[in-house]
mmCIF file of C-alpha atoms and ligand atoms in Angstrom:
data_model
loop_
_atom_site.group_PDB
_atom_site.id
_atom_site.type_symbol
_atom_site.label_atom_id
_atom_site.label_comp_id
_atom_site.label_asym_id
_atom_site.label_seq_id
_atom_site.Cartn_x
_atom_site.Cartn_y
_atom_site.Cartn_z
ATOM 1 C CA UNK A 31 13.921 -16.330 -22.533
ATOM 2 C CA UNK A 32 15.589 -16.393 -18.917
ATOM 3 C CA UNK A 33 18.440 -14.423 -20.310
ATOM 4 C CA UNK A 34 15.943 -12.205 -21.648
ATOM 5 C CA UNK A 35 14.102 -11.500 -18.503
ATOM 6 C CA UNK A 36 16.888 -11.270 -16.615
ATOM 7 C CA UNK A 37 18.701 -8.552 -19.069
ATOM 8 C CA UNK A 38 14.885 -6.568 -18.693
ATOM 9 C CA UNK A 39 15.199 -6.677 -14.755
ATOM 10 C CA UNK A 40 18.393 -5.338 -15.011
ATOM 11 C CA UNK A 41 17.320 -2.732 -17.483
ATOM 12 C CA UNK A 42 14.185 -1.965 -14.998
ATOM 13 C CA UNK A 43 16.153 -1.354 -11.863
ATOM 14 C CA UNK A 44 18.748 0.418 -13.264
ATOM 15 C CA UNK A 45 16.889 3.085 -15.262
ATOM 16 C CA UNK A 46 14.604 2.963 -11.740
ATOM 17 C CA UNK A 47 17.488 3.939 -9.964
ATOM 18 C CA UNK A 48 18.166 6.683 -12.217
ATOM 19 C CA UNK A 49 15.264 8.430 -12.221
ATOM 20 C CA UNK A 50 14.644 8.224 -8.631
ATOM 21 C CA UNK A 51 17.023 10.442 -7.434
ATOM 22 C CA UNK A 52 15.928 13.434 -9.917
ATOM 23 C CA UNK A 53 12.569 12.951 -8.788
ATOM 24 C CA UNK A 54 13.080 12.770 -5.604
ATOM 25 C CA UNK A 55 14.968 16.678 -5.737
ATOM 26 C CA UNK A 56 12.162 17.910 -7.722
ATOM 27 C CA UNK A 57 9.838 16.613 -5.023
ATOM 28 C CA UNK A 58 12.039 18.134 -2.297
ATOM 29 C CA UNK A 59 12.067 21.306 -4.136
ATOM 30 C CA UNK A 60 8.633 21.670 -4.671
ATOM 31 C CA UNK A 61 8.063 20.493 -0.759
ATOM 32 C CA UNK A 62 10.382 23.336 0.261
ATOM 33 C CA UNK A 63 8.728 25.925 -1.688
ATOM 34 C CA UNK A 64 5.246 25.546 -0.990
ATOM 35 C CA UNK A 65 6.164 26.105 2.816
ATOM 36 C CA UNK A 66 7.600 28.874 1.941
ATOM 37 C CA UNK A 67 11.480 28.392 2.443
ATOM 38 C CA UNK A 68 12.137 30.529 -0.658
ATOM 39 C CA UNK A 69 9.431 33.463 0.222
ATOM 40 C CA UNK A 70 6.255 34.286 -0.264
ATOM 41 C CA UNK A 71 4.465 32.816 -3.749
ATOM 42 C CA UNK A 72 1.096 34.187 -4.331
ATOM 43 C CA UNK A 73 -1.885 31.705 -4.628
ATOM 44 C CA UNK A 74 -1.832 30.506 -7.844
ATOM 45 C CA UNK A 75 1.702 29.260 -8.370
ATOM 46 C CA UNK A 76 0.942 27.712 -4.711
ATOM 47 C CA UNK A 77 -1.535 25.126 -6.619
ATOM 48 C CA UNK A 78 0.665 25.329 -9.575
ATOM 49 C CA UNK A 79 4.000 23.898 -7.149
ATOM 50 C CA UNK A 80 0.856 21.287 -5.264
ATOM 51 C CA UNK A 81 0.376 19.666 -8.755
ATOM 52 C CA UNK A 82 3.950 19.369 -9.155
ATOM 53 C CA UNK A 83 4.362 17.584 -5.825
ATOM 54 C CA UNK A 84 1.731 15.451 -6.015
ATOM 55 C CA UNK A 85 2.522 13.997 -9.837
ATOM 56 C CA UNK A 86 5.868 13.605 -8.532
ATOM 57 C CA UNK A 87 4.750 11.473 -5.151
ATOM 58 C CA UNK A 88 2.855 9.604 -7.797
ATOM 59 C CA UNK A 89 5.671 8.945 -10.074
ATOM 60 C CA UNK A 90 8.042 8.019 -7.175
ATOM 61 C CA UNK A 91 5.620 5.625 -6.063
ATOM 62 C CA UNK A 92 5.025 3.766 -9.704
ATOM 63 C CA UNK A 93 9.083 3.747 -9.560
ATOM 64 C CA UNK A 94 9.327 1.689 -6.707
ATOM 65 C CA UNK A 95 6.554 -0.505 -7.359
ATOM 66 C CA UNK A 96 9.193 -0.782 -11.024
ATOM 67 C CA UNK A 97 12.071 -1.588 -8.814
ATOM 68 C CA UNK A 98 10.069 -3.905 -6.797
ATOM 69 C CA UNK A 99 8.792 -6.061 -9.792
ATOM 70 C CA UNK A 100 12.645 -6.569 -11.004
ATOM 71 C CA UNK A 101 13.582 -7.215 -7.601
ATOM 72 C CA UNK A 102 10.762 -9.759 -7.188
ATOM 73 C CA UNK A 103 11.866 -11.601 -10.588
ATOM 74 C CA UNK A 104 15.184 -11.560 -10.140
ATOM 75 C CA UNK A 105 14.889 -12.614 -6.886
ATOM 76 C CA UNK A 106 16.868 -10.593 -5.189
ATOM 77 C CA UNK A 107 14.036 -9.267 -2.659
ATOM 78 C CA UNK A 108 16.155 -9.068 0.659
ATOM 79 C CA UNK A 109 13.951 -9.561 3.438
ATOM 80 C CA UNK A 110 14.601 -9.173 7.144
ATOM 81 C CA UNK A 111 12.799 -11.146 9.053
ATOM 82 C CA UNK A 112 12.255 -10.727 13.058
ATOM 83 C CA UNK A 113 9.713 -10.072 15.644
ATOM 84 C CA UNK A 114 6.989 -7.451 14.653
ATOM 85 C CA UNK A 115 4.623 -5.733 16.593
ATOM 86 C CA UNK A 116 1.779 -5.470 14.378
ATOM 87 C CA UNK A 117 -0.497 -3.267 17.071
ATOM 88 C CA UNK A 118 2.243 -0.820 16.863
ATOM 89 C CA UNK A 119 2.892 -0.537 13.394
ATOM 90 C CA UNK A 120 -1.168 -0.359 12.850
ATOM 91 C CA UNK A 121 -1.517 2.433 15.234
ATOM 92 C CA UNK A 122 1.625 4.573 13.586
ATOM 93 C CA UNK A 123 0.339 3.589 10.225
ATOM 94 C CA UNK A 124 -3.842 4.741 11.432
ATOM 95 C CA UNK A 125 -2.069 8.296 12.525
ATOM 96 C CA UNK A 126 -0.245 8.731 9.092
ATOM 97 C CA UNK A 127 -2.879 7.979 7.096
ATOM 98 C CA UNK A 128 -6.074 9.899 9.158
ATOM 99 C CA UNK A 129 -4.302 12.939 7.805
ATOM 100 C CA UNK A 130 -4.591 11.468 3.907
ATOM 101 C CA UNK A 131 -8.046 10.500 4.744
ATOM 102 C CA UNK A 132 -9.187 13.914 6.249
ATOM 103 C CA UNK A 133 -7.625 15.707 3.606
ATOM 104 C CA UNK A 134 -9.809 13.612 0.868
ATOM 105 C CA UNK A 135 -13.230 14.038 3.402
ATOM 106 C CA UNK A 136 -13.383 10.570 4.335
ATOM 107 C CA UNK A 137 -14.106 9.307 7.804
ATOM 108 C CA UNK A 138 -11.541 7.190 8.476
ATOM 109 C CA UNK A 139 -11.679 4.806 12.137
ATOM 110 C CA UNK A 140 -9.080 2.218 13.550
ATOM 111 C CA UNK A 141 -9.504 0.023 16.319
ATOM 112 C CA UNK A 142 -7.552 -2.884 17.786
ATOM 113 C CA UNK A 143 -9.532 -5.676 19.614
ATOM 114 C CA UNK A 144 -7.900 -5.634 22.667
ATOM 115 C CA UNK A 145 -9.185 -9.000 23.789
ATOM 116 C CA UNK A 146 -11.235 -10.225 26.792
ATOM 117 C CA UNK A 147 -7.699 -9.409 29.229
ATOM 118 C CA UNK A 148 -7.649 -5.730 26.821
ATOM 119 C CA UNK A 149 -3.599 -6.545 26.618
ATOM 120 C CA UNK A 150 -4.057 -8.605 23.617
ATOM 121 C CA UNK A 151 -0.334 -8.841 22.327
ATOM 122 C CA UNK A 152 -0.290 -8.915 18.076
ATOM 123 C CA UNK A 153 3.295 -10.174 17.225
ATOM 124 C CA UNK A 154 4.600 -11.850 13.799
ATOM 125 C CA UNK A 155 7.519 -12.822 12.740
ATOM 126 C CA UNK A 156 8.385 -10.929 9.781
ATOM 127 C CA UNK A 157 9.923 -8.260 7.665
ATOM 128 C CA UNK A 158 8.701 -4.641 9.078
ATOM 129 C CA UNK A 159 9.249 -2.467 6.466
ATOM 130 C CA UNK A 160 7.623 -4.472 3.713
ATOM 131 C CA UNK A 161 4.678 -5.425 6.001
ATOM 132 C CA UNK A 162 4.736 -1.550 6.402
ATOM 133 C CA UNK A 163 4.431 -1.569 2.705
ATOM 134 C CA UNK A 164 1.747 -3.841 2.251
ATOM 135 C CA UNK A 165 -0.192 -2.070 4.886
ATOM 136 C CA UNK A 166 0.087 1.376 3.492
ATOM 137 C CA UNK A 167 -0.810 0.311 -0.102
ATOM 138 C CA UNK A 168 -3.850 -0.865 0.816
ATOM 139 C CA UNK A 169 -4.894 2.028 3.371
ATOM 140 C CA UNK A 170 -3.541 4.693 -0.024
ATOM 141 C CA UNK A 171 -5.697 2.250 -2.299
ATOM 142 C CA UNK A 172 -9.190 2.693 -0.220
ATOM 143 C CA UNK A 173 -8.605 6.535 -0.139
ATOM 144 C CA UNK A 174 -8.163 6.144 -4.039
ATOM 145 C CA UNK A 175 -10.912 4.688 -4.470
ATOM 146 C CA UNK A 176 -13.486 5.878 -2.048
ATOM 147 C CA UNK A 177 -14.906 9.099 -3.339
ATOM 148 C CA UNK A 178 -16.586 9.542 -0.411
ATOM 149 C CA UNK A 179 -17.748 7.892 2.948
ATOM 150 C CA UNK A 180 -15.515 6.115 5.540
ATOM 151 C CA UNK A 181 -12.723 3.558 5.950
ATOM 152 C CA UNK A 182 -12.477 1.543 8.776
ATOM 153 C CA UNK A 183 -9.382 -0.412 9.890
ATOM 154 C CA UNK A 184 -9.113 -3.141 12.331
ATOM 155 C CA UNK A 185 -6.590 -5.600 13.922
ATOM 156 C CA UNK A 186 -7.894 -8.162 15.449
ATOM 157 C CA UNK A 187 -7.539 -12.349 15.845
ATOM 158 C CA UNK A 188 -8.801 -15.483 14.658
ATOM 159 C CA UNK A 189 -10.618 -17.364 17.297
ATOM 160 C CA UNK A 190 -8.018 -19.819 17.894
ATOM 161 C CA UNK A 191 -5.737 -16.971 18.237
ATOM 162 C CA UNK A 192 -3.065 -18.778 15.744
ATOM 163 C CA UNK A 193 -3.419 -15.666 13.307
ATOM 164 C CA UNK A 194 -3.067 -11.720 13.598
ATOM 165 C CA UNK A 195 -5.650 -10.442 10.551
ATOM 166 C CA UNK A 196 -5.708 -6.992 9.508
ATOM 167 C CA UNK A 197 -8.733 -5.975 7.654
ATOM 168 C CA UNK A 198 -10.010 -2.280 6.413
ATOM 169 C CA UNK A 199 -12.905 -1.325 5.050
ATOM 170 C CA UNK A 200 -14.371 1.101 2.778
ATOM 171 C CA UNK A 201 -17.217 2.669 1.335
ATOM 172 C CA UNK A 202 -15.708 3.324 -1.982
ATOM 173 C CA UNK A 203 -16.299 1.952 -5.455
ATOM 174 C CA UNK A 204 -16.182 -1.647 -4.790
ATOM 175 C CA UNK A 205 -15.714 -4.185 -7.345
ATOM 176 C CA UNK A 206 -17.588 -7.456 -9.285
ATOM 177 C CA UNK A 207 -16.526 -10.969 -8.947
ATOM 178 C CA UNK A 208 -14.112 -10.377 -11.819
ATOM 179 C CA UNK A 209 -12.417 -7.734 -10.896
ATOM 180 C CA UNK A 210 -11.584 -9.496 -7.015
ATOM 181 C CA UNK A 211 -10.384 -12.598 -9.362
ATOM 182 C CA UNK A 212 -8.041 -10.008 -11.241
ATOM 183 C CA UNK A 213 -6.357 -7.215 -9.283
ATOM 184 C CA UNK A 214 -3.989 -9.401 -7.816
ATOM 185 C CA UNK A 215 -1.754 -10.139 -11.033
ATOM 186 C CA UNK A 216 0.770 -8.046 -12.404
ATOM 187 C CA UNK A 217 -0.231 -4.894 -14.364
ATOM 188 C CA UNK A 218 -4.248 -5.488 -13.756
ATOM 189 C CA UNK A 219 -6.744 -2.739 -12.744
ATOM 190 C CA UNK A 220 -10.405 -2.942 -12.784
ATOM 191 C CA UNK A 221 -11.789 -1.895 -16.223
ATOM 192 C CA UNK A 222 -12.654 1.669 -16.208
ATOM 193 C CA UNK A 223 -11.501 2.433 -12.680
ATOM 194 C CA UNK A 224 -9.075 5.286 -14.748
ATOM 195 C CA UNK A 225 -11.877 7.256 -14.452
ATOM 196 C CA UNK A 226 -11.559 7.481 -11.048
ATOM 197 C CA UNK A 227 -8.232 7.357 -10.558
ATOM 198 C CA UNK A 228 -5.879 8.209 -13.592
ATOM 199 C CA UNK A 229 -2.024 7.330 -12.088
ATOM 200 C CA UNK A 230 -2.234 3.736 -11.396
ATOM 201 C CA UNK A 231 0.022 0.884 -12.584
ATOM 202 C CA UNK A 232 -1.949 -1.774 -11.251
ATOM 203 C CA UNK A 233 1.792 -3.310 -9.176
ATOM 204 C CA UNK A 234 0.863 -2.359 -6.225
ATOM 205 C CA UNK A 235 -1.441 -5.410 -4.957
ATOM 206 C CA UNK A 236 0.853 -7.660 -6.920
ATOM 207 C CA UNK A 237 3.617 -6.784 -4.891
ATOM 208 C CA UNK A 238 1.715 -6.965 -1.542
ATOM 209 C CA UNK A 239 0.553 -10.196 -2.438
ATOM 210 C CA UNK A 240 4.662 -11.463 -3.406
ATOM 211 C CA UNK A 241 5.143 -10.046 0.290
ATOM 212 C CA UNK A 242 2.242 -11.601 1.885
ATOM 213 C CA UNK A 243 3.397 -14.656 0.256
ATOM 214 C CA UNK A 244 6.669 -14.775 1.833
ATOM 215 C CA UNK A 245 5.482 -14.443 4.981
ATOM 216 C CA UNK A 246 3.529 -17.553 4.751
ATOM 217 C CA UNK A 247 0.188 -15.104 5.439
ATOM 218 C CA UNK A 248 -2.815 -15.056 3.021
ATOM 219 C CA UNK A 249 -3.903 -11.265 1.037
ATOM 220 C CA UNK A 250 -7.743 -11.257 -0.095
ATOM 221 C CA UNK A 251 -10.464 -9.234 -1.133
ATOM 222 C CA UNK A 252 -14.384 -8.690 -0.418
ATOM 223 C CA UNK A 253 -16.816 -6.890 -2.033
ATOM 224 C CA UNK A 254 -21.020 -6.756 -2.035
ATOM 225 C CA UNK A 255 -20.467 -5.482 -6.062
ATOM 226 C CA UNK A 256 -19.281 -2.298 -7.720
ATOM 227 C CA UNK A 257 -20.557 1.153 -5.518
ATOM 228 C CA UNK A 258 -20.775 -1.319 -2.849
ATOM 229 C CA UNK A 259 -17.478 -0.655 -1.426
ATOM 230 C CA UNK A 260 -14.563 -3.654 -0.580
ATOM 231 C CA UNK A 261 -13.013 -5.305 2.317
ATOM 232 C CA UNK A 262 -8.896 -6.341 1.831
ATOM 233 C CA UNK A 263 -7.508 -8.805 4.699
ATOM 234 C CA UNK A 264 -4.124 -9.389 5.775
ATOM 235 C CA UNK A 265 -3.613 -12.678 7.309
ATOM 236 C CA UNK A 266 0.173 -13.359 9.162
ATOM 237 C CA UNK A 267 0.802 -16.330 11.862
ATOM 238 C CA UNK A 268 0.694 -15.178 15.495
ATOM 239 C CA UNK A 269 3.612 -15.459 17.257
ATOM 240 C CA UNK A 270 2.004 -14.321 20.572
HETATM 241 P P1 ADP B 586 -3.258 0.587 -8.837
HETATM 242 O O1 ADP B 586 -4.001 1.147 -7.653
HETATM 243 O O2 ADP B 586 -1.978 1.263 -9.118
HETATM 244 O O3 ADP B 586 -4.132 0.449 -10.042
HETATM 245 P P2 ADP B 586 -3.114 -1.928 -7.348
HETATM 246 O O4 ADP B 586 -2.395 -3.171 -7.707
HETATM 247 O O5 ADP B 586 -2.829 -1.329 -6.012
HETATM 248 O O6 ADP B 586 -2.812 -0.914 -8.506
HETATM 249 O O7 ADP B 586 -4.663 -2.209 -7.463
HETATM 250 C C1 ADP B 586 -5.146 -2.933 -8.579
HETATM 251 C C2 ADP B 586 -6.607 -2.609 -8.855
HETATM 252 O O8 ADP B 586 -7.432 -3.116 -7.793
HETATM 253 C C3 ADP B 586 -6.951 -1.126 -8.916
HETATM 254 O O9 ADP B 586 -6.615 -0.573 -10.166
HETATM 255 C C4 ADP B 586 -8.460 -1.160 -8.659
HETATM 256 O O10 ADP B 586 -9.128 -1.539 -9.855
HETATM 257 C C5 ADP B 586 -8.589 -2.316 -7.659
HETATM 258 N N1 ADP B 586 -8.654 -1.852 -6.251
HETATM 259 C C6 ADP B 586 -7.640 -1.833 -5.355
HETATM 260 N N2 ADP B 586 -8.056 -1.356 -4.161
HETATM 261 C C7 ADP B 586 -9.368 -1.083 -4.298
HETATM 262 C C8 ADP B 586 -10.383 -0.576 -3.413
HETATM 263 N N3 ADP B 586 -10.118 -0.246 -2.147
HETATM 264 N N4 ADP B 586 -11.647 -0.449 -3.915
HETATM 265 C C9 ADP B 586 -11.924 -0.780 -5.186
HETATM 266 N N5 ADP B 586 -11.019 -1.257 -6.072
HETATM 267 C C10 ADP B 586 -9.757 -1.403 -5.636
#
């Protein structure tokens, strides 16, 4: 059975790698085209070339999330781990993704409690880029599935200062005490939440939580109920 898994983590990152690259032209291409570096297109093939890079976003994504899993089960997730600012990587991650809110309608506020002295410092020790990752999947998640209102984000401490949490908020479709138990695990989605949104592989909290995990942080969920919107925290220690 370990021989087995081991030959289908192989299988997974290799054909990953593979189709990648392709996808990541065809993206490029479409990119370059709908600004025009190839001349004028009229309307129509304008939304035609948008599908094309969105699906393809979406499909580069889900192969990642692919690659991660057989990384993750091999055990061959590298991970570089230093000194992170977390209130800078919040506020560069609030900029990127205002833009993604906006364009979906949503309100979308961040705000870091800058403490009683306002120079509160948030440093971890960890790996930046996959904290990046866990960060973004979660803000990309709550404009998935918030069909309207706001998301809020916020960096802030625990009272005894020992822990950096990151929470966000939305107003979005929320979720019942099953689903909260569920999303977590490999593959699992909320049932029916297709209809809201179709592309999903149900990875990406899986391999937030494998990150979170490494990091010695906790990764949790909150919700009032479904069309009561949800609450995800990030917990990591405080360095200073
Ligand atoms: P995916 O979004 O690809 O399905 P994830 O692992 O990121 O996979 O999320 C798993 C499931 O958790 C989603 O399918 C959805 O049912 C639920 N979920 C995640 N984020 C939210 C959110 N902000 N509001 C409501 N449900 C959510």
């Amino acid at each position: 059975m370990k021989v087995l898994d081991k030959k289908k983590s192989e299988f997974l990152s290799i054909a990953s790698h593979h189709l990648r690259d392709p996808l990541t032209a065809i993206k490029g291409y479409a990119s370059m085209l709908s600004e025009g570096s190839f001349g004028d297109l009229s309307r129509p093939v304008l939304e035609a070339i948008e599908k094309i890079f969105v699906s393809s976003g979406h499909l580069v994504t889900m192969i990642s999330d692919f690659m991660d899993i057989s990384r993750i089960e091999s055990g061959d997730m590298n991970y570089n781990f230093k000194d992170v600012d977390m209130k800078k990587l919040f506020l560069i991650l609030a900029d990127e993704m205002k833009q993604s809110a906006e364009h979906s309608h949503l309100v979308f506020t961040a705000t870091v409690d800058e403490g009683p002295s306002e120079d509160e410092e948030y440093v971890t020790v960890g790996d930046e880029g996959k904290l990046r990752q866990v960060v973004s999947n979660l803000i990309d998640n709550s404009i998935k599935y918030t069909p309207h209102g706001e998301i809020s984000m916020l960096l802030y401490k625990s009272p005894d200062k020992k822990k950096i949490i990151f929470s966000l908020s939305d107003t979005g479709i929320g979720m019942s005490e099953l689903t909260k138990e569920k999303i977590f695990k490999k593959f699992s989605r909320a049932e029916g939440v297709s209809k809201v949104y179709t592309e999903g592989t149900g990875l990406g909290l899986y391999v937030a939580k494998e990150i979170v995990k490494k990091h010695e942080g906790r990764i949790w969920a909150e919700s009032k109920g479904e069309g009561h919107g949800s609450s995800f925290y990030v917990e990591l220690e405080a360095k200073r």
